[in-house]
Coordinates of C-alpha atoms in Angstrom, one line a residue:
M1 CA 59.7 75.2 174.2
F2 CA 62.7 75.7 171.9
N3 CA 62.7 72.6 169.7
L4 CA 66.1 72.1 168.0
A5 CA 64.7 69.3 165.7
S6 CA 62.1 71.6 164.2
H7 CA 63.9 75.0 164.4
K8 CA 64.3 75.8 160.7
T9 CA 67.3 78.1 161.1
A10 CA 69.2 76.2 163.7
E11 CA 72.9 75.4 163.0
T12 CA 74.8 72.5 164.6
W13 CA 74.4 72.6 168.4
K14 CA 76.4 71.0 171.2
V15 CA 75.6 70.9 174.9
S16 CA 77.9 72.5 177.4
M17 CA 77.7 73.1 181.1
K18 CA 76.8 76.7 180.4
G19 CA 73.9 76.0 178.1
L20 CA 74.1 75.4 174.4
V21 CA 76.9 76.4 172.0
R22 CA 76.3 77.2 168.4
V23 CA 78.9 75.9 165.9
T24 CA 79.3 78.1 162.8
L25 CA 82.1 78.5 160.4
G26 CA 84.3 76.4 162.7
V27 CA 83.8 78.8 165.6
F28 CA 82.1 78.1 168.9
I29 CA 79.9 81.0 170.0
L30 CA 78.3 80.9 173.4
V31 CA 74.6 81.6 173.3
S32 CA 72.7 82.4 176.4
I33 CA 69.9 79.9 176.9
D34 CA 67.3 79.9 179.6
L35 CA 67.4 76.1 180.3
A36 CA 64.1 76.3 182.2
T37 CA 62.1 77.6 179.2
G38 CA 64.5 76.7 176.3
A39 CA 64.3 80.2 175.0
E40 CA 67.4 81.9 173.5
K41 CA 68.2 85.3 175.0
T42 CA 69.2 87.2 172.0
R43 CA 71.7 90.0 172.8
Y44 CA 72.7 92.6 170.3
P45 CA 76.0 94.4 170.5
E46 CA 75.7 97.8 172.2
P47 CA 76.1 101.0 170.2
R48 CA 79.6 102.2 169.3
F49 CA 81.2 105.1 167.4
P50 CA 85.0 105.7 167.0
S51 CA 86.3 108.5 169.2
Y52 CA 89.6 109.0 167.5
L53 CA 88.1 111.2 164.7
R54 CA 89.1 114.8 165.1
P55 CA 88.7 117.9 162.9
P56 CA 92.1 118.5 161.2
K57 CA 93.8 121.9 161.7
S58 CA 96.2 121.6 158.8
V59 CA 97.1 119.4 155.8
E60 CA 99.8 117.8 158.1
D61 CA 97.1 116.5 160.4
V62 CA 95.6 114.6 157.4
M63 CA 98.8 113.3 155.8
P64 CA 99.2 110.1 157.9
F65 CA 95.7 109.0 156.9
A66 CA 96.1 110.2 153.3
R67 CA 99.3 108.1 153.0
A68 CA 97.4 105.0 154.1
A69 CA 94.5 105.8 151.9
V70 CA 96.6 106.0 148.7
R71 CA 98.1 102.6 149.4
Q72 CA 94.8 100.8 150.1
T73 CA 94.0 98.4 147.3
G74 CA 90.6 97.3 148.6
G75 CA 87.1 98.8 148.8
R76 CA 85.4 101.4 146.6
T77 CA 88.4 103.7 146.4
P78 CA 91.5 101.5 145.8
L79 CA 94.0 104.3 145.1
G80 CA 96.8 101.8 145.9
R81 CA 96.1 100.1 142.5
V82 CA 97.5 103.1 140.7
N83 CA 101.1 102.4 139.7
K84 CA 104.1 104.7 140.0
G85 CA 104.6 106.8 136.8
S86 CA 100.8 106.8 136.1
T87 CA 98.5 109.8 135.8
V88 CA 95.3 109.6 137.8
L89 CA 92.2 111.7 137.5
L90 CA 90.1 112.4 140.6
V91 CA 86.6 113.7 139.9
T92 CA 85.4 115.4 143.0
D93 CA 82.2 116.7 144.5
V94 CA 81.6 120.5 144.8
A95 CA 81.4 120.0 148.6
A96 CA 84.8 118.2 148.9
E97 CA 87.0 119.6 151.6
P98 CA 90.1 121.3 150.1
I99 CA 92.4 120.3 153.0
V100 CA 91.6 116.7 152.4
L101 CA 92.1 116.9 148.6
Q102 CA 95.5 118.6 149.2
A103 CA 96.6 115.8 151.4
I104 CA 95.4 113.0 149.0
K105 CA 97.2 114.8 146.1
R106 CA 100.4 115.1 148.0
A107 CA 100.3 111.5 149.2
L108 CA 99.9 110.3 145.6
E109 CA 102.7 112.5 144.4
E110 CA 104.9 111.0 147.1
R111 CA 104.3 107.6 145.4
G112 CA 105.4 109.1 142.0
I113 CA 102.0 109.5 140.6
K114 CA 100.8 112.6 138.7
V115 CA 97.4 113.8 139.9
E116 CA 94.7 115.8 138.1
I117 CA 91.8 116.9 140.2
V118 CA 88.7 118.0 138.3
P119 CA 85.5 119.0 140.1
E120 CA 82.4 117.4 138.5
Y121 CA 80.9 120.9 137.8
E122 CA 83.8 121.5 135.3
L123 CA 82.9 118.3 133.5
G124 CA 79.3 119.5 133.3
E125 CA 80.5 123.0 132.2
V126 CA 78.7 124.6 135.2
K127 CA 79.9 127.5 137.3
K128 CA 81.0 126.6 140.8
E129 CA 78.5 128.9 142.4
D130 CA 75.6 127.5 140.4
A131 CA 76.8 123.9 141.2
Q132 CA 76.8 124.9 144.9
R133 CA 73.3 126.3 144.7
A134 CA 72.1 123.2 142.8
S135 CA 73.6 121.0 145.5
E136 CA 71.9 122.9 148.3
I137 CA 68.6 122.5 146.6
T138 CA 68.9 118.8 146.0
R139 CA 70.2 118.1 149.5
S140 CA 68.2 118.0 152.6
T141 CA 68.8 116.3 155.9
S142 CA 68.4 112.6 156.1
E143 CA 65.1 113.2 157.8
H144 CA 63.6 113.1 154.4
G145 CA 64.4 109.6 153.2
Y146 CA 61.5 109.6 150.9
L147 CA 63.5 111.9 148.5
E148 CA 65.2 108.7 147.3
V149 CA 62.1 108.3 145.1
L150 CA 62.9 111.6 143.4
R151 CA 66.3 110.2 142.3
W152 CA 64.5 107.1 141.0
I153 CA 62.2 109.2 138.8
E154 CA 64.8 111.5 137.5
G155 CA 67.6 108.9 137.1
R156 CA 65.8 105.6 136.1
F157 CA 63.4 106.8 133.5
A158 CA 64.3 107.8 129.9
A159 CA 61.6 110.5 130.1
P160 CA 61.1 111.5 133.7
E161 CA 58.2 113.8 132.8
V162 CA 56.0 110.7 132.2
P163 CA 56.0 109.4 135.8
K164 CA 56.1 112.9 137.2
N165 CA 52.9 113.9 135.4
W166 CA 51.3 110.6 136.3
L167 CA 52.0 111.2 140.0
R168 CA 50.9 114.8 139.9
E169 CA 47.5 113.8 138.5
R170 CA 47.0 111.0 141.0
R171 CA 48.5 112.4 144.1
P172 CA 49.3 116.1 144.0
D173 CA 50.3 115.9 147.7
L174 CA 53.0 113.4 147.1
Y175 CA 54.2 115.2 144.0
K176 CA 54.5 118.4 146.0
A177 CA 56.5 116.6 148.7
L178 CA 59.0 115.4 146.1
F179 CA 59.4 118.3 143.7
E180 CA 58.3 121.4 145.5
R181 CA 61.9 122.5 146.3
E182 CA 63.2 121.8 142.9
E183 CA 60.4 123.6 141.1
A184 CA 60.9 126.7 143.3
V185 CA 64.4 127.4 142.1
D186 CA 65.3 129.8 139.3
S187 CA 66.0 128.7 135.7
Q188 CA 69.7 129.1 136.1
V189 CA 69.9 126.6 138.9
K190 CA 67.6 124.2 137.1
A191 CA 69.8 124.3 134.1
A192 CA 72.8 123.6 136.3
S193 CA 71.1 120.6 137.9
E194 CA 70.3 119.2 134.5
K195 CA 74.0 119.6 133.4
L196 CA 75.1 117.8 136.6
S197 CA 73.0 114.7 135.9
R198 CA 74.8 111.4 135.8
K199 CA 74.3 111.1 132.0
N200 CA 75.7 114.5 131.2
L201 CA 78.6 114.1 133.6
M202 CA 79.6 110.8 132.0
Q203 CA 79.5 112.4 128.6
G204 CA 81.7 115.2 129.9
L205 CA 84.1 112.7 131.5
V206 CA 84.4 110.7 128.2
K207 CA 85.2 113.9 126.4
Y208 CA 87.8 114.9 129.0
L209 CA 89.5 111.5 128.7
D210 CA 89.5 111.8 124.9
Q211 CA 91.3 115.0 125.2
H212 CA 93.8 113.7 127.9
P213 CA 95.1 110.3 126.7
E214 CA 97.9 110.5 129.3
I215 CA 95.4 109.6 132.1
N216 CA 95.8 106.0 133.1
A217 CA 93.3 105.8 136.0
V218 CA 90.0 107.4 136.9
F219 CA 88.1 107.7 140.2
F220 CA 84.7 109.4 140.1
H221 CA 83.2 110.9 143.2
R222 CA 79.9 109.1 144.2
G223 CA 79.5 106.4 146.8
G224 CA 78.2 103.7 144.5
G225 CA 77.2 102.8 140.9
R226 CA 80.5 101.5 139.9
Q227 CA 79.1 99.2 137.2
D228 CA 77.0 102.1 135.8
I229 CA 80.0 104.4 135.6
K230 CA 82.2 101.7 134.1
R231 CA 79.7 101.0 131.3
A232 CA 79.1 104.7 130.6
L233 CA 82.8 105.3 130.0
G234 CA 82.8 102.9 127.0
K235 CA 86.3 102.7 125.5
H236 CA 87.7 104.2 128.6
S237 CA 86.0 101.7 131.0
E238 CA 89.3 99.9 131.9
K239 CA 90.7 103.2 133.3
F240 CA 87.9 103.4 135.9
L241 CA 89.1 101.9 139.1
G242 CA 86.5 103.0 141.6
N243 CA 84.5 105.7 143.3
F244 CA 86.3 108.7 144.8
M245 CA 84.9 108.8 148.3
F246 CA 87.7 110.7 150.0
N247 CA 86.0 114.1 150.0
S248 CA 85.9 114.7 153.8
R249 CA 87.8 113.9 157.0
W250 CA 85.2 111.3 157.9
E251 CA 86.2 109.2 154.9
V252 CA 90.0 109.7 155.1
M253 CA 90.8 110.0 158.8
N254 CA 89.5 106.6 159.8
K255 CA 90.8 103.0 160.3
A256 CA 89.1 101.7 157.2
M257 CA 91.9 103.1 155.2
T258 CA 94.6 101.2 157.2
F259 CA 92.6 98.0 157.5
P260 CA 95.0 95.2 156.2
R261 CA 94.2 94.3 152.6
D262 CA 95.1 90.7 153.0
V263 CA 92.8 90.3 156.0
W264 CA 90.0 92.0 154.2
R265 CA 90.3 89.9 151.1
L266 CA 90.5 86.6 153.0
A267 CA 87.4 87.5 155.0
E268 CA 85.5 88.2 151.8
E269 CA 86.7 84.8 150.3
R270 CA 85.6 83.0 153.5
A271 CA 82.2 84.8 153.5
I272 CA 81.3 83.7 150.0
E273 CA 82.7 80.2 150.1
P274 CA 79.4 78.5 151.3
I275 CA 77.3 80.2 148.5
A276 CA 78.0 77.5 145.9
W277 CA 77.0 74.7 148.4
S278 CA 73.8 76.3 149.7
D279 CA 70.2 75.3 148.9
R280 CA 68.2 77.5 151.3
V281 CA 68.7 80.9 152.8
H282 CA 67.1 82.6 155.8
V283 CA 67.5 86.2 156.8
D284 CA 66.1 88.1 159.8
D285 CA 66.9 91.2 161.8
P286 CA 65.4 92.8 165.0
E287 CA 63.4 95.4 163.1
G288 CA 61.2 92.8 161.5
T289 CA 63.0 91.5 158.3
N290 CA 62.3 87.8 158.1
F291 CA 62.4 85.9 154.7
T292 CA 63.5 82.7 153.1
F293 CA 64.4 81.5 149.7
E294 CA 65.7 78.3 148.1
V295 CA 68.2 77.8 145.2
D296 CA 68.8 74.7 143.2
E297 CA 72.3 73.5 142.5
K298 CA 72.6 75.3 139.1
Q299 CA 71.3 78.6 140.6
A300 CA 73.7 78.3 143.6
Q301 CA 76.6 77.9 141.2
A302 CA 75.6 80.9 139.2
W303 CA 75.1 83.0 142.3
A304 CA 78.6 82.0 143.5
R305 CA 80.1 83.0 140.1
G306 CA 78.7 86.5 140.4
V307 CA 78.7 87.1 144.1
Y308 CA 82.0 89.1 144.2
D309 CA 82.3 92.8 144.1
E310 CA 85.1 94.2 146.3
G311 CA 83.7 95.6 149.5
H312 CA 80.2 95.0 148.3
L313 CA 79.3 91.3 148.1
Y314 CA 76.1 90.4 146.2
M315 CA 74.2 88.4 148.7
F316 CA 71.2 87.8 146.6
P317 CA 71.1 85.8 143.3
H318 CA 69.3 88.4 141.1
H319 CA 72.1 90.9 141.9
A320 CA 74.7 88.4 140.9
T321 CA 73.2 87.5 137.6
G322 CA 72.3 89.4 134.4
R323 CA 76.0 90.4 134.2
F324 CA 79.5 89.4 133.3
P325 CA 80.8 88.8 136.8
Y326 CA 83.9 90.4 138.3
S327 CA 87.0 88.4 138.3
T328 CA 88.1 87.6 141.8
V329 CA 91.7 87.2 140.6
E330 CA 92.0 90.3 138.3
F331 CA 89.4 92.6 139.8
P332 CA 88.0 94.9 138.5
A333 CA 88.2 93.0 135.2
H334 CA 85.2 90.9 134.2
K335 CA 85.1 87.2 133.5
N336 CA 84.4 86.2 129.9
E337 CA 81.3 84.1 130.7
Y338 CA 77.9 85.7 131.0
N339 CA 75.8 84.9 134.0
P340 CA 72.2 84.7 132.8
R341 CA 69.3 86.1 134.9
F342 CA 67.0 83.8 136.8
L343 CA 64.2 84.8 139.3
I344 CA 64.2 83.6 142.9
K345 CA 61.0 83.0 144.7
V346 CA 61.6 84.8 148.0
N347 CA 58.8 84.7 150.6
G348 CA 58.7 87.0 153.7
V349 CA 59.1 90.5 154.9
F350 CA 61.8 93.2 154.5
A351 CA 61.6 95.8 157.2
G352 CA 63.7 98.8 158.2
D353 CA 63.8 102.6 158.7
G354 CA 66.5 103.8 156.3
N355 CA 67.6 103.9 152.7
H356 CA 70.4 105.5 150.6
Y357 CA 69.0 108.9 151.0
G358 CA 67.9 109.0 154.7
F359 CA 65.4 107.7 157.2
Y360 CA 61.6 107.2 157.3
P361 CA 59.1 105.6 159.8
R362 CA 59.5 101.9 159.9
I363 CA 58.4 100.1 156.7
E364 CA 57.4 96.6 155.9
V365 CA 57.8 95.3 152.3
H366 CA 55.9 92.0 151.9
V367 CA 57.2 89.7 149.1
K368 CA 55.5 86.6 147.8
N369 CA 57.4 84.3 145.3
G370 CA 59.9 87.1 144.9
Y371 CA 57.5 89.9 144.0
V372 CA 56.3 92.8 146.2
T373 CA 52.7 92.3 147.1
E374 CA 52.2 94.9 149.9
V375 CA 53.9 97.8 151.5
K376 CA 53.0 98.8 155.1
G377 CA 54.0 101.9 157.0
G378 CA 57.0 103.9 155.9
G379 CA 55.4 107.4 156.1
I380 CA 55.7 109.4 152.8
Y381 CA 58.2 106.8 151.5
G382 CA 55.6 104.1 152.0
E383 CA 52.9 106.2 150.4
L384 CA 55.0 106.8 147.3
W385 CA 55.8 103.1 147.1
R386 CA 52.2 102.0 147.3
E387 CA 51.3 104.5 144.6
F388 CA 54.0 103.4 142.2
L389 CA 52.9 99.7 142.7
K390 CA 50.0 100.8 140.5
Y391 CA 52.1 102.6 137.8
P392 CA 50.9 101.7 134.2
K393 CA 52.4 98.5 132.8
I394 CA 54.7 98.1 135.7
N395 CA 53.2 94.8 136.8
E396 CA 52.2 93.4 133.4
A397 CA 55.2 94.1 131.1
T398 CA 57.8 91.4 130.8
Y399 CA 61.3 92.8 130.6
P400 CA 63.9 91.4 128.2
F401 CA 65.8 88.3 129.3
H402 CA 63.1 87.6 132.0
S403 CA 60.6 84.7 132.0
E404 CA 57.9 86.4 134.1
P405 CA 56.2 89.8 134.0
G406 CA 56.6 92.7 136.4
Y407 CA 59.1 95.2 137.7
W408 CA 58.7 94.9 141.5
W409 CA 61.0 92.0 142.1
I410 CA 63.4 92.0 145.0
Y411 CA 66.6 92.5 143.1
E412 CA 69.6 93.8 145.1
G413 CA 71.1 92.3 148.3
A414 CA 74.6 93.6 149.2
V415 CA 76.7 93.5 152.3
G416 CA 79.7 95.7 153.2
T417 CA 82.9 93.9 154.3
N418 CA 85.2 96.4 156.1
P419 CA 84.6 96.5 159.9
K420 CA 86.0 100.0 160.3
F421 CA 83.5 101.9 158.2
F422 CA 80.7 103.8 160.0
R423 CA 77.7 106.0 159.3
R424 CA 79.1 109.5 158.5
P425 CA 77.4 112.3 160.5
D426 CA 78.1 114.8 157.7
E427 CA 76.3 112.7 155.1
N428 CA 73.2 112.4 157.3
L429 CA 73.1 116.2 157.6
E430 CA 73.3 116.6 153.8
G431 CA 70.8 114.1 152.6
E432 CA 72.9 111.0 152.2
N433 CA 72.9 107.7 154.0
K434 CA 75.3 105.4 152.0
S435 CA 78.5 105.3 154.0
E436 CA 76.9 102.8 156.4
T437 CA 76.5 100.2 153.6
S438 CA 80.3 99.8 153.4
K439 CA 80.5 98.6 157.0
A440 CA 81.0 94.8 157.4
G441 CA 77.7 93.1 158.2
V442 CA 75.3 95.8 157.0
L443 CA 72.9 94.5 154.4
H444 CA 70.9 96.7 152.0
W445 CA 68.1 95.5 149.8
G446 CA 67.0 97.1 146.5
F447 CA 63.7 96.5 144.7
G448 CA 62.8 96.7 141.0
L449 CA 64.5 95.0 138.1
G450 CA 67.9 95.9 136.8
L451 CA 70.3 94.3 134.3
T452 CA 73.9 95.2 134.4
H453 CA 75.0 93.8 131.0
G454 CA 73.6 92.3 127.9
P455 CA 74.6 88.8 127.1
E456 CA 77.0 89.8 124.2
K457 CA 79.5 91.9 126.1
P458 CA 79.9 93.7 129.5
T459 CA 78.1 96.8 128.3
E460 CA 74.5 98.1 128.7
S461 CA 71.9 96.1 126.8
K462 CA 70.4 98.2 124.0
E463 CA 67.3 96.0 124.0
W464 CA 66.8 96.5 127.7
I465 CA 67.1 100.3 127.5
E466 CA 64.9 100.5 124.4
F467 CA 62.2 98.4 126.1
A468 CA 62.1 100.6 129.2
K469 CA 62.0 103.7 127.0
Q470 CA 59.2 102.5 124.7
N471 CA 57.1 101.5 127.7
S472 CA 57.9 104.5 129.9
L473 CA 59.2 102.1 132.5
P474 CA 62.2 102.3 134.9
Q475 CA 65.4 100.8 133.5
D476 CA 67.0 99.9 136.9
H477 CA 66.2 99.1 140.5
W478 CA 66.3 101.6 143.3
W479 CA 63.9 101.5 146.3
H480 CA 66.1 100.5 149.3
V481 CA 65.8 99.2 152.8
H482 CA 68.8 98.9 155.1
N483 CA 69.3 96.2 157.7
L484 CA 71.9 97.2 160.3
L485 CA 71.9 94.2 162.6
P486 CA 70.9 91.3 160.3
T487 CA 71.5 87.6 160.6
F488 CA 72.1 85.7 157.4
R489 CA 72.2 81.9 157.3
V490 CA 72.6 79.4 154.5
R491 CA 71.8 75.6 154.6
V492 CA 74.4 73.2 153.2
R493 CA 73.0 71.3 150.2
G494 CA 72.0 67.7 150.8
T495 CA 71.5 68.2 154.6
Q496 CA 68.4 68.7 156.6
N497 CA 69.7 70.9 159.4
S498 CA 73.3 71.9 158.7
W499 CA 73.3 75.7 158.7
L500 CA 76.2 78.2 158.4
T501 CA 75.8 81.7 159.8
L502 CA 77.5 84.2 157.5
I503 CA 76.3 87.3 159.4
D504 CA 75.2 87.2 163.0
K505 CA 73.5 90.3 164.5
G506 CA 75.4 92.6 162.2
K507 CA 78.8 90.8 162.5
L508 CA 80.4 89.3 159.5
M509 CA 81.3 86.0 160.9
A510 CA 84.3 85.4 158.7
Y511 CA 86.2 87.8 161.0
K512 CA 85.7 85.3 163.9
S513 CA 87.5 82.4 162.1
P514 CA 90.8 81.3 163.6
E515 CA 92.8 81.7 160.4
I516 CA 91.7 85.3 159.9
R517 CA 92.4 86.1 163.5
A518 CA 95.8 84.5 163.1
L519 CA 96.5 86.7 160.0
A520 CA 95.2 89.8 161.7
S521 CA 97.6 89.2 164.6
R522 CA 100.5 90.2 162.3
Y523 CA 99.1 93.8 162.6
G524 CA 98.4 93.9 166.3
D525 CA 95.9 92.6 168.8
P526 CA 93.4 90.8 166.6
D527 CA 90.5 91.8 168.9
E528 CA 91.3 95.5 168.0
V529 CA 92.2 94.9 164.4
L530 CA 89.0 93.1 163.7
R531 CA 86.7 95.0 166.0
D532 CA 83.7 96.8 164.4
D533 CA 84.4 100.6 164.9
W534 CA 80.7 101.4 164.6
V535 CA 77.5 99.7 165.9
P536 CA 74.2 101.5 165.2
H537 CA 72.1 103.0 168.0
I538 CA 68.6 101.5 168.0
P539 CA 66.5 102.1 171.1
G540 CA 64.7 99.0 172.4
I541 CA 67.1 96.7 170.6
N542 CA 70.6 97.6 171.7
A543 CA 70.1 100.9 173.4
P544 CA 67.7 102.3 176.1
G545 CA 64.2 103.3 175.0
R546 CA 61.2 101.8 173.3
Y547 CA 61.6 100.5 169.8
E548 CA 57.9 101.4 169.1
D549 CA 58.7 105.1 169.8
F550 CA 61.9 105.0 167.7
A551 CA 60.1 103.3 164.7
K552 CA 57.6 106.2 164.5
D553 CA 60.3 108.8 164.1
P554 CA 63.9 107.3 163.6
W555 CA 65.3 110.7 162.6
K556 CA 64.8 112.1 166.1
T557 CA 67.2 109.4 167.5
H558 CA 69.7 109.6 164.7
L559 CA 69.9 113.4 165.0
M560 CA 70.4 113.2 168.7
V561 CA 73.3 110.7 168.2
M562 CA 74.9 112.8 165.5
K563 CA 74.8 115.9 167.7
K564 CA 76.4 114.1 170.6
I565 CA 79.1 112.8 168.2
E566 CA 79.8 116.3 166.9
N567 CA 80.1 117.8 170.4
Q568 CA 82.1 114.8 171.8
T569 CA 79.5 113.8 174.4
Y570 CA 78.3 110.5 173.0
E571 CA 78.2 107.9 175.8
Y572 CA 79.0 105.0 173.4
F573 CA 82.3 106.4 172.0
Y574 CA 85.0 103.8 171.6
P575 CA 87.6 104.1 173.1
R576 CA 85.7 106.0 175.8
L577 CA 86.6 109.7 176.1
K578 CA 87.4 111.3 179.4
G579 CA 84.4 113.3 180.7
A580 CA 82.0 111.6 178.3
A581 CA 78.4 111.1 179.5
K582 CA 77.7 107.9 181.4
K583 CA 75.6 105.2 179.8

């Protein structure tokens, strides 16, 4: 029997003639209840993908979207923040589509902005053909999500050879899975890959900005790592305004670019308002994530001070601390007060089948008192994780500014906030899986300690970097698990059973509030303005099929969906296309 009095994650409930109605964020949401058994019939939204995306035939086809993109002031690529008369530098990927770059450049010039486009291989002093070959080597389809570990080894250790040699001695099979492709390439491509590392590119970018003082604003291609880039630019950090994600039609020719900035910002404000007043958090999702943690009043206040990052809210306290928080008024400027780190004692399970690099068989990451104790499943990704749980000193060493030893703490918890983003098919065919994390309601979790700033100023802590280097330990988090249809609830401090649902089955609930719907009505039908353009396709949860079969090989389903999207036969297109397959 469903016991409302003892149900730990219940919100406020009221009785209606149709069953029970949940009250959350001031919105009444009808929940189907079997009154005979008291069981809630949980229904997840059916899959969806925007049907309006079409391959452009000319720059003119892209221009309407490009004009909207260069006026957008929110998200990871806020080109609208560049003022008339300024000079902006766009650092692009070697695979960027020329037709899209031409359109963005023309749209910026229409606004009276001078544009310099520099491919990253030029910053690294690498020939284009070598950069293309290096890119082909490092990219694979998202079938191989375990390759995220390769990026951790090569990008988070001061001396990557140390963990590489350790793994090769212990598990040559896992070493081969990670590094076989890279070690098979010729020396010229290896040299190009080294020059295209984040560290070398940042040095090249600083050098370029030193030589071009006329540049007022910088956007660097990559889908994340804004804090890392900003820190690496040193004296030029204030010029960095965001990632340059507009490298393909998928990123530019979509409604995320035209999503109203005032609506977007208000939704973010409403989503984070309850954080300061919370004392308990519960998160679950249909793939098996289920965990709880508590925060005292001081911790909740610190979390609230550091929660904001435009388009990427920090929904876990570790992520919001150990940094100078962003100013919500003058973003991307930092506040002057440091937010010290504290460790939260999370208990439960994080489960999923995807990370920033791709997909893997379903994994379960068990956490006790905030620390990873066991990893189940996950295929090669899980095998690698279980192995590195035993890496030398990784559980015994106490990092600077921390009160307890160990690296394997749950660290990152972030949610996207724009309902118009979607998982890009082209990324998944090239070994990426990050675009989905920008979509409102999608949570991604990252494990392993990280520290954004030292306590003196908003720059990297030399003590932190030196500690990691001396102990041959990673200097930042990485290992990720994505939750696509999560539910995130917070309990109001001082109450026994007053819960607010911030995310419900993958929907950012702020977008259901009356005031945001009223504001959205200025731009058209609020149902359409605020509608999620993409809902993931998960058999056994919101699509036909058995989840058990999907969980063993998620890539099989994701590839099927992407192929249908590419050939315009996907049965869950929205709006529905004429002649599309029936559901």
